[in-house]
Amino acid sequence: MRTLILRLFIENWQRKLIALILAMIVWMVASHSMTVMKVVPNIPVRVLNLPPEKTIEGMQVNGLLNKRISLTLVGHKEALDEISSKDLEIEIDAKDKGHEWIATITKANLNSLNPKFDPLTMLSKVLPTEMIIRQSKLVTEKIPILVTHPIGEAPKGYQFLDVWPYQLSTTVHGPEEAVKQLKNRGLKLTFNLNDITKADLDALQSSHEGELSDEITFLVPDSWKKISLPQLSDTPIEIDDPQAHALRLDFSRQDLLPIAFPIPVTIFFPPKYANTLNPETYNLATSNFVIKKNGIKVFNAPLYAQGVSRLFLETVKDMVQVVIIASPKSERETLLWNAQFMYPHELENHYVAQVMAQSNDEVFDVQPHLLEDYLRNRFRSYMNRFRLYTPDNRKLSLKIELLANSIAVTPQGEL
């Protein structure tokens, strides 16, 4: 058997070698000259020689349209096997064209981005494809941008306060119809808090040690100050509003801040229960937790706040109280209560004035009246989120009961 195989290859080997070489030559020639048809999808379209005052809806700043075309190419198999949409570009000449016309795309419109592929020699034809082109007036407008509440979570140990400025604008150039639609609708810019690390805020906090404020300002990097407008640009557009340099995200530490001032406790008697519940029939009972000091009943336990600043606590220390809402047992077994701020508008003015006076940040030089609105919103946010905490980092929970002729307040858990 082995001898038979050897004879098969050895006998007349010269002729067999020549036959093999000729077969390879025939195969190579046939393969190279074989004509095939191939559909290439998503070929980019570029418009040339467009008048400077005109544009086309969907045209990017680089002259490409956001609409892509599929073409059927006929040519050499070897060349077409390696061709994809990234190797080609369709060029349409807009010179001396009217407002609207139908462009017929042929082989003459193909531009190769691949130096190894020449459409004129390697393609026999391109099946004609028609495309409607409409010119529009090129306009420039300022588009309003609303800076929304961020998504994501603040780094551990920090609480998000606010973002400022709330409103920006950016200049765009494009087709009149598209730009007008953008201006009417406006844009939104939303940051992701997950992109900010604890190390980022810790570094900012360490540079403010010893100051009264526990508020940390994270200045938004320039790389975030961009807006995506795919109908006008294939890359995000930089926001050119002068206020954009002041874009900031503010945080507060979630550390427990000791409340170093007495908190008065009072009772609110709703008029609808006045026949049975009133200051003459019920009073606030004193205990180890609620004591009477200089005629005022106050909490007698270490309490803390979280998610606010020391400056806020310093501002409100003489103007905050806990109010218990009286109601009959038939309506509630345990009475409701909440912290209440007295004369909040004056407290707000005092807080804003202190922050403005203490700041030497150049960011504050940008339209001070807008910054003042921002600080007022921050103060109101502090008032809304103000909660009392126990030393073990639990929210203060109270059991408030209506007794025979008094109202008793007992903390839930140890203080």
Coordinates of C-alpha atoms in Angstrom, one line a residue:
M1 CA 0.0 0.0 0.0
R2 CA 2.8 2.3 0.9
T3 CA 4.6 1.6 -2.4
L4 CA 1.4 2.4 -4.3
I5 CA 1.1 5.8 -2.6
L6 CA 4.7 6.6 -3.3
R7 CA 4.3 5.7 -7.0
L8 CA 1.3 7.9 -7.2
F9 CA 3.3 10.9 -6.3
I10 CA 6.7 10.0 -7.8
E11 CA 5.7 8.7 -11.3
N12 CA 5.5 11.6 -13.8
W13 CA 6.0 14.1 -11.0
Q14 CA 7.1 16.8 -13.4
R15 CA 3.8 16.7 -15.3
K16 CA 1.8 16.6 -12.0
L17 CA 3.7 19.6 -10.7
I18 CA 3.0 21.6 -13.9
A19 CA -0.6 20.6 -13.7
L20 CA -0.8 21.8 -10.1
I21 CA 0.8 25.1 -10.9
L22 CA -1.5 25.7 -13.9
A23 CA -4.5 24.9 -11.7
M24 CA -3.4 27.5 -9.1
I25 CA -2.9 30.1 -11.8
V26 CA -6.3 29.4 -13.3
W27 CA -7.9 29.6 -9.8
M28 CA -6.1 32.9 -9.0
V29 CA -7.1 34.5 -12.3
A30 CA -10.7 33.3 -12.0
S31 CA -10.9 34.5 -8.5
H32 CA -9.4 37.9 -9.3
S33 CA -11.6 38.4 -12.3
M34 CA -14.8 37.0 -10.9
T35 CA -17.6 39.6 -10.7
V36 CA -19.9 39.6 -7.8
M37 CA -22.7 41.8 -6.3
K38 CA -22.5 43.0 -2.7
V39 CA -24.7 45.2 -0.6
V40 CA -22.8 47.5 1.7
P41 CA -25.0 49.0 4.4
N42 CA -24.6 52.2 6.4
I43 CA -22.3 54.2 4.1
P44 CA -21.9 57.8 5.4
V45 CA -23.0 60.7 3.2
R46 CA -21.1 63.9 2.8
V47 CA -22.5 67.0 1.1
L48 CA -20.0 69.3 -0.6
N49 CA -20.1 72.9 -1.9
L50 CA -23.2 73.9 0.2
P51 CA -23.7 77.7 0.3
P52 CA -22.3 79.1 3.6
E53 CA -25.8 80.4 4.7
K54 CA -27.4 77.0 4.1
T55 CA -27.3 73.6 5.7
I56 CA -29.2 70.3 5.7
E57 CA -31.2 68.8 8.5
G58 CA -29.1 66.1 10.1
M59 CA -25.8 67.5 8.8
Q60 CA -22.9 67.3 11.3
V61 CA -20.3 70.0 11.7
N62 CA -17.9 67.8 9.6
G63 CA -20.3 67.8 6.6
L64 CA -21.6 64.3 7.1
L65 CA -25.3 63.6 7.3
N66 CA -26.7 61.6 10.2
K67 CA -28.6 59.5 7.6
R68 CA -26.6 56.6 6.1
I69 CA -27.2 54.8 2.8
S70 CA -27.0 51.2 1.7
L71 CA -25.5 50.6 -1.8
T72 CA -25.4 47.6 -4.1
L73 CA -21.9 47.3 -5.5
V74 CA -20.9 45.2 -8.5
G75 CA -17.2 44.4 -9.0
H76 CA -14.2 42.1 -8.4
K77 CA -14.9 39.5 -5.8
E78 CA -11.5 39.7 -4.3
A79 CA -11.8 43.5 -3.7
L80 CA -15.4 43.5 -2.5
D81 CA -14.8 40.7 0.0
E82 CA -12.8 43.0 2.2
I83 CA -14.9 46.2 1.8
S84 CA -17.2 47.6 4.5
S85 CA -18.9 50.9 5.2
K86 CA -15.9 52.2 7.0
D87 CA -14.0 52.1 3.7
L88 CA -16.4 54.2 1.7
E89 CA -18.1 57.6 1.7
I90 CA -20.8 59.0 -0.6
E91 CA -20.2 62.5 -1.8
I92 CA -23.0 64.7 -3.1
D93 CA -22.3 68.0 -4.8
A94 CA -24.7 70.8 -3.8
K95 CA -23.3 73.4 -6.1
D96 CA -26.0 75.3 -8.0
K97 CA -28.7 73.2 -6.5
G98 CA -32.1 74.5 -5.5
H99 CA -33.9 74.3 -2.2
E100 CA -34.8 70.7 -2.7
W101 CA -33.6 68.1 -5.3
I102 CA -33.2 64.3 -5.8
A103 CA -29.6 63.2 -5.8
T104 CA -28.9 60.0 -7.8
I105 CA -26.0 58.1 -6.3
T106 CA -23.8 56.2 -8.7
K107 CA -20.2 55.0 -8.9
A108 CA -19.1 58.6 -9.5
N109 CA -20.3 59.6 -6.0
L110 CA -18.2 57.0 -4.2
N111 CA -15.1 58.1 -2.4
S112 CA -12.8 55.5 -1.1
L113 CA -11.2 55.9 2.4
N114 CA -9.2 52.8 1.9
P115 CA -6.0 53.4 -0.2
K116 CA -6.1 49.8 -1.4
F117 CA -9.6 50.2 -3.0
D118 CA -10.2 52.2 -6.1
P119 CA -13.9 52.3 -7.0
L120 CA -13.2 53.4 -10.6
T121 CA -11.1 50.3 -11.4
M122 CA -12.5 47.7 -9.0
L123 CA -16.2 48.4 -9.5
S124 CA -18.0 47.8 -12.7
K125 CA -21.1 49.7 -11.5
V126 CA -23.1 50.8 -8.5
L127 CA -26.9 50.2 -8.7
P128 CA -28.3 53.8 -8.7
T129 CA -30.0 54.9 -5.5
E130 CA -32.0 58.1 -5.1
M131 CA -31.9 60.4 -2.1
I132 CA -34.0 63.5 -1.4
I133 CA -31.9 66.5 -0.3
R134 CA -33.5 69.6 1.3
Q135 CA -31.6 72.7 2.1
S136 CA -32.4 74.7 5.2
K137 CA -31.4 78.2 6.4
L138 CA -28.4 78.0 8.7
V139 CA -29.1 79.8 12.0
T140 CA -27.4 80.4 15.3
E141 CA -29.3 80.4 18.6
K142 CA -28.8 80.2 22.3
I143 CA -30.6 77.1 23.7
P144 CA -31.6 77.0 27.3
I145 CA -30.3 74.2 29.5
L146 CA -32.0 73.0 32.7
V147 CA -29.5 71.5 35.1
T148 CA -31.5 68.8 36.8
H149 CA -31.2 66.9 40.0
P150 CA -28.4 64.4 39.6
I151 CA -28.9 60.7 39.4
G152 CA -27.0 58.1 41.3
E153 CA -25.9 58.0 45.0
A154 CA -23.6 60.4 46.9
P155 CA -20.4 58.7 48.2
K156 CA -20.7 57.0 51.6
G157 CA -20.5 59.5 54.4
Y158 CA -21.9 62.4 52.3
Q159 CA -25.3 63.8 51.4
F160 CA -26.0 65.6 48.2
L161 CA -27.3 69.2 48.8
D162 CA -27.8 70.9 45.5
V163 CA -26.4 71.8 42.1
W164 CA -25.8 75.4 40.9
P165 CA -26.4 77.2 38.6
Y166 CA -29.8 75.7 37.8
Q167 CA -30.0 77.2 34.4
L168 CA -27.5 77.6 31.6
S169 CA -27.5 78.1 27.8
T170 CA -25.3 77.1 24.9
T171 CA -24.9 78.4 21.4
V172 CA -25.7 76.0 18.5
H173 CA -25.6 76.3 14.8
G174 CA -27.8 74.2 12.5
P175 CA -30.9 74.0 10.3
E176 CA -33.6 76.5 11.2
E177 CA -36.3 73.9 11.8
A178 CA -34.1 71.7 14.1
V179 CA -32.7 74.7 16.1
K180 CA -36.2 76.2 16.6
Q181 CA -37.4 72.9 17.9
L182 CA -34.5 72.7 20.3
K183 CA -35.1 76.3 21.6
N184 CA -38.8 75.6 22.2
R185 CA -38.1 72.3 24.0
G186 CA -34.9 73.3 25.8
L187 CA -32.2 70.8 26.9
K188 CA -31.4 69.0 30.2
L189 CA -28.1 68.4 31.8
T190 CA -28.0 65.6 34.4
F191 CA -24.9 64.6 36.3
N192 CA -24.3 61.2 37.9
L193 CA -23.2 61.2 41.5
N194 CA -21.7 57.7 41.0
D195 CA -19.0 59.5 39.0
I196 CA -17.8 61.2 42.2
T197 CA -15.7 59.2 44.6
K198 CA -15.4 59.4 48.3
A199 CA -11.7 60.1 47.9
D200 CA -12.7 63.2 45.8
L201 CA -14.8 64.6 48.5
D202 CA -12.5 63.6 51.3
A203 CA -9.7 65.6 49.6
L204 CA -11.9 68.6 49.4
Q205 CA -13.0 68.2 53.0
S206 CA -9.4 68.0 54.3
S207 CA -8.7 71.4 52.7
H208 CA -11.5 73.0 54.8
E209 CA -10.7 71.5 58.2
G210 CA -11.3 74.0 61.1
E211 CA -13.9 76.0 59.3
L212 CA -17.4 76.4 60.6
S213 CA -19.0 75.1 57.4
D214 CA -19.5 71.3 56.8
E215 CA -20.5 71.9 53.2
I216 CA -18.2 70.6 50.5
T217 CA -18.2 72.1 47.0
F218 CA -17.3 69.8 44.1
L219 CA -16.5 71.9 41.0
V220 CA -17.8 70.1 37.9
P221 CA -14.9 69.1 35.5
D222 CA -14.9 70.7 32.1
S223 CA -15.2 67.3 30.5
W224 CA -18.7 67.1 32.1
K225 CA -19.8 70.4 30.7
K226 CA -21.0 69.0 27.4
I227 CA -24.4 68.3 25.9
S228 CA -25.2 65.6 23.4
L229 CA -27.1 66.8 20.2
P230 CA -26.9 63.9 17.7
Q231 CA -29.1 65.9 15.3
L232 CA -26.5 68.6 15.0
S233 CA -23.2 67.0 15.9
D234 CA -21.7 63.6 16.1
T235 CA -19.7 64.6 19.2
P236 CA -21.0 66.3 22.4
I237 CA -21.1 70.1 22.2
E238 CA -19.3 72.1 24.8
I239 CA -21.5 74.5 26.9
D240 CA -20.3 78.0 26.2
D241 CA -22.3 79.8 28.8
P242 CA -20.0 82.0 31.0
Q243 CA -21.7 80.6 34.1
A244 CA -20.7 77.1 33.2
H245 CA -17.3 77.6 34.8
A246 CA -19.1 77.9 38.1
L247 CA -21.0 74.6 37.8
R248 CA -20.8 73.0 41.2
L249 CA -22.3 70.1 43.2
D250 CA -22.5 70.7 46.9
F251 CA -22.5 68.0 49.6
S252 CA -22.7 67.9 53.4
R253 CA -21.0 65.4 55.7
Q254 CA -23.3 62.9 57.3
D255 CA -21.4 63.1 60.6
L256 CA -23.5 63.6 63.7
L257 CA -23.3 67.2 64.8
P258 CA -24.0 67.8 68.5
I259 CA -26.8 70.1 69.4
A260 CA -25.3 72.3 72.1
F261 CA -28.4 74.3 72.8
P262 CA -31.6 73.5 74.7
I263 CA -34.6 72.6 72.5
P264 CA -38.0 73.8 74.0
V265 CA -41.0 71.5 73.8
T266 CA -44.5 72.9 73.5
I267 CA -48.0 71.6 72.7
F268 CA -50.2 72.7 69.9
F269 CA -53.9 72.4 70.7
P270 CA -56.0 72.2 67.5
P271 CA -59.2 74.4 67.9
K272 CA -61.5 71.5 66.8
Y273 CA -60.6 69.7 70.1
A274 CA -60.7 72.8 72.3
N275 CA -63.7 71.7 74.3
T276 CA -61.7 68.8 75.9
L277 CA -58.1 69.5 74.9
N278 CA -56.7 72.9 75.8
P279 CA -53.9 74.4 78.0
E280 CA -56.2 74.5 81.0
T281 CA -57.0 70.7 80.9
Y282 CA -53.7 69.3 79.8
N283 CA -50.1 70.3 80.4
L284 CA -46.7 68.8 79.4
A285 CA -45.5 66.4 82.1
T286 CA -41.9 66.8 83.3
S287 CA -39.6 63.8 83.7
N288 CA -35.9 62.9 83.4
F289 CA -36.2 63.5 79.6
V290 CA -38.3 66.7 79.7
I291 CA -37.3 69.2 82.4
K292 CA -38.4 72.7 83.3
K293 CA -35.6 75.2 83.0
N294 CA -36.2 78.9 83.7
G295 CA -39.9 78.3 83.3
I296 CA -39.4 76.6 79.8
K297 CA -39.8 72.9 79.3
V298 CA -36.8 71.5 77.3
F299 CA -35.3 68.2 76.3
N300 CA -32.7 66.9 78.9
A301 CA -30.7 64.5 76.8
P302 CA -27.8 64.6 74.3
L303 CA -29.2 65.1 70.8
Y304 CA -27.6 65.4 67.4
A305 CA -28.4 66.5 63.9
Q306 CA -27.3 65.0 60.6
G307 CA -27.2 66.3 57.0
V308 CA -27.0 69.9 57.9
S309 CA -24.1 72.2 58.7
R310 CA -22.7 73.7 61.9
L311 CA -23.4 77.1 60.4
F312 CA -27.0 76.2 60.0
L313 CA -27.2 75.0 63.6
E314 CA -25.5 78.1 64.8
T315 CA -28.0 80.2 62.9
V316 CA -31.2 78.5 64.2
K317 CA -30.0 77.6 67.8
D318 CA -32.3 80.1 69.5
M319 CA -35.3 79.8 67.1
V320 CA -36.1 76.1 67.0
Q321 CA -38.6 74.1 69.1
V322 CA -40.4 70.7 69.1
V323 CA -44.1 71.0 68.8
I324 CA -46.5 68.2 70.0
I325 CA -49.9 68.1 68.3
A326 CA -52.6 67.2 70.8
S327 CA -55.4 64.9 69.7
P328 CA -57.8 62.6 71.6
K329 CA -57.0 59.0 72.2
S330 CA -59.9 58.0 70.0
E331 CA -58.0 59.4 67.1
R332 CA -54.4 58.6 68.0
E333 CA -52.7 56.5 70.7
T334 CA -49.4 58.2 70.2
L335 CA -49.3 61.9 69.4
L336 CA -47.4 63.4 66.5
W337 CA -44.6 65.9 66.8
N338 CA -42.1 67.8 64.7
A339 CA -39.3 70.4 64.8
Q340 CA -40.4 73.9 64.1
F341 CA -38.4 77.0 63.2
M342 CA -39.5 80.4 64.4
Y343 CA -39.4 83.4 62.1
P344 CA -37.7 81.3 59.3
H345 CA -37.5 84.2 56.8
E346 CA -35.2 86.1 59.2
L347 CA -33.1 83.0 59.9
E348 CA -32.8 82.5 56.1
N349 CA -31.6 86.1 55.6
H350 CA -29.0 85.7 58.4
Y351 CA -27.7 82.4 57.0
V352 CA -27.3 83.8 53.5
A353 CA -25.6 86.9 54.7
Q354 CA -23.1 84.9 56.7
V355 CA -22.2 82.6 53.8
M356 CA -21.8 85.5 51.4
A357 CA -19.6 87.4 53.9
Q358 CA -17.4 84.4 54.6
S359 CA -16.8 83.3 51.0
N360 CA -13.7 84.3 49.1
D361 CA -14.5 81.9 46.2
E362 CA -14.4 83.5 42.8
V363 CA -17.3 81.3 41.9
F364 CA -19.5 83.6 44.0
D365 CA -18.6 86.5 41.7
V366 CA -20.9 85.2 39.0
Q367 CA -24.3 86.9 39.2
P368 CA -24.6 87.2 43.0
H369 CA -28.4 87.4 42.9
L370 CA -28.5 83.9 41.4
L371 CA -26.2 82.6 44.0
E372 CA -28.4 84.2 46.7
D373 CA -31.4 82.3 45.4
Y374 CA -29.3 79.1 45.5
L375 CA -28.3 79.7 49.2
R376 CA -31.9 80.4 50.1
N377 CA -32.9 77.1 48.6
R378 CA -30.1 75.4 50.5
F379 CA -31.3 76.8 53.8
R380 CA -34.9 75.7 53.1
S381 CA -33.6 72.3 52.2
Y382 CA -31.8 72.2 55.6
M383 CA -35.0 73.1 57.4
N384 CA -36.9 70.4 55.5
R385 CA -34.4 67.6 56.3
F386 CA -33.6 68.7 59.8
R387 CA -34.0 65.6 62.1
L388 CA -33.0 64.9 65.7
Y389 CA -30.7 61.9 66.3
T390 CA -29.6 60.0 69.3
P391 CA -25.9 59.4 70.2
D392 CA -26.0 55.9 68.5
N393 CA -26.9 57.4 65.2
R394 CA -30.7 56.6 65.4
K395 CA -33.4 59.0 64.5
L396 CA -35.0 60.3 67.7
S397 CA -38.3 58.3 68.2
L398 CA -40.7 59.5 70.9
K399 CA -43.7 57.9 72.6
I400 CA -46.1 60.7 73.4
E401 CA -49.2 59.7 75.3
L402 CA -52.3 61.5 76.5
L403 CA -52.7 60.8 80.2
A404 CA -55.5 61.9 82.7
N405 CA -54.6 65.5 82.6
S406 CA -51.1 65.7 81.1
I407 CA -49.1 64.7 78.1
A408 CA -46.1 62.4 78.7
V409 CA -43.0 62.3 76.4
T410 CA -40.8 59.2 76.6
P411 CA -37.9 58.4 74.2
Q412 CA -38.0 55.1 72.5
G413 CA -34.7 53.3 73.3
E414 CA -31.8 54.4 75.4
L415 CA -30.3 57.9 75.1

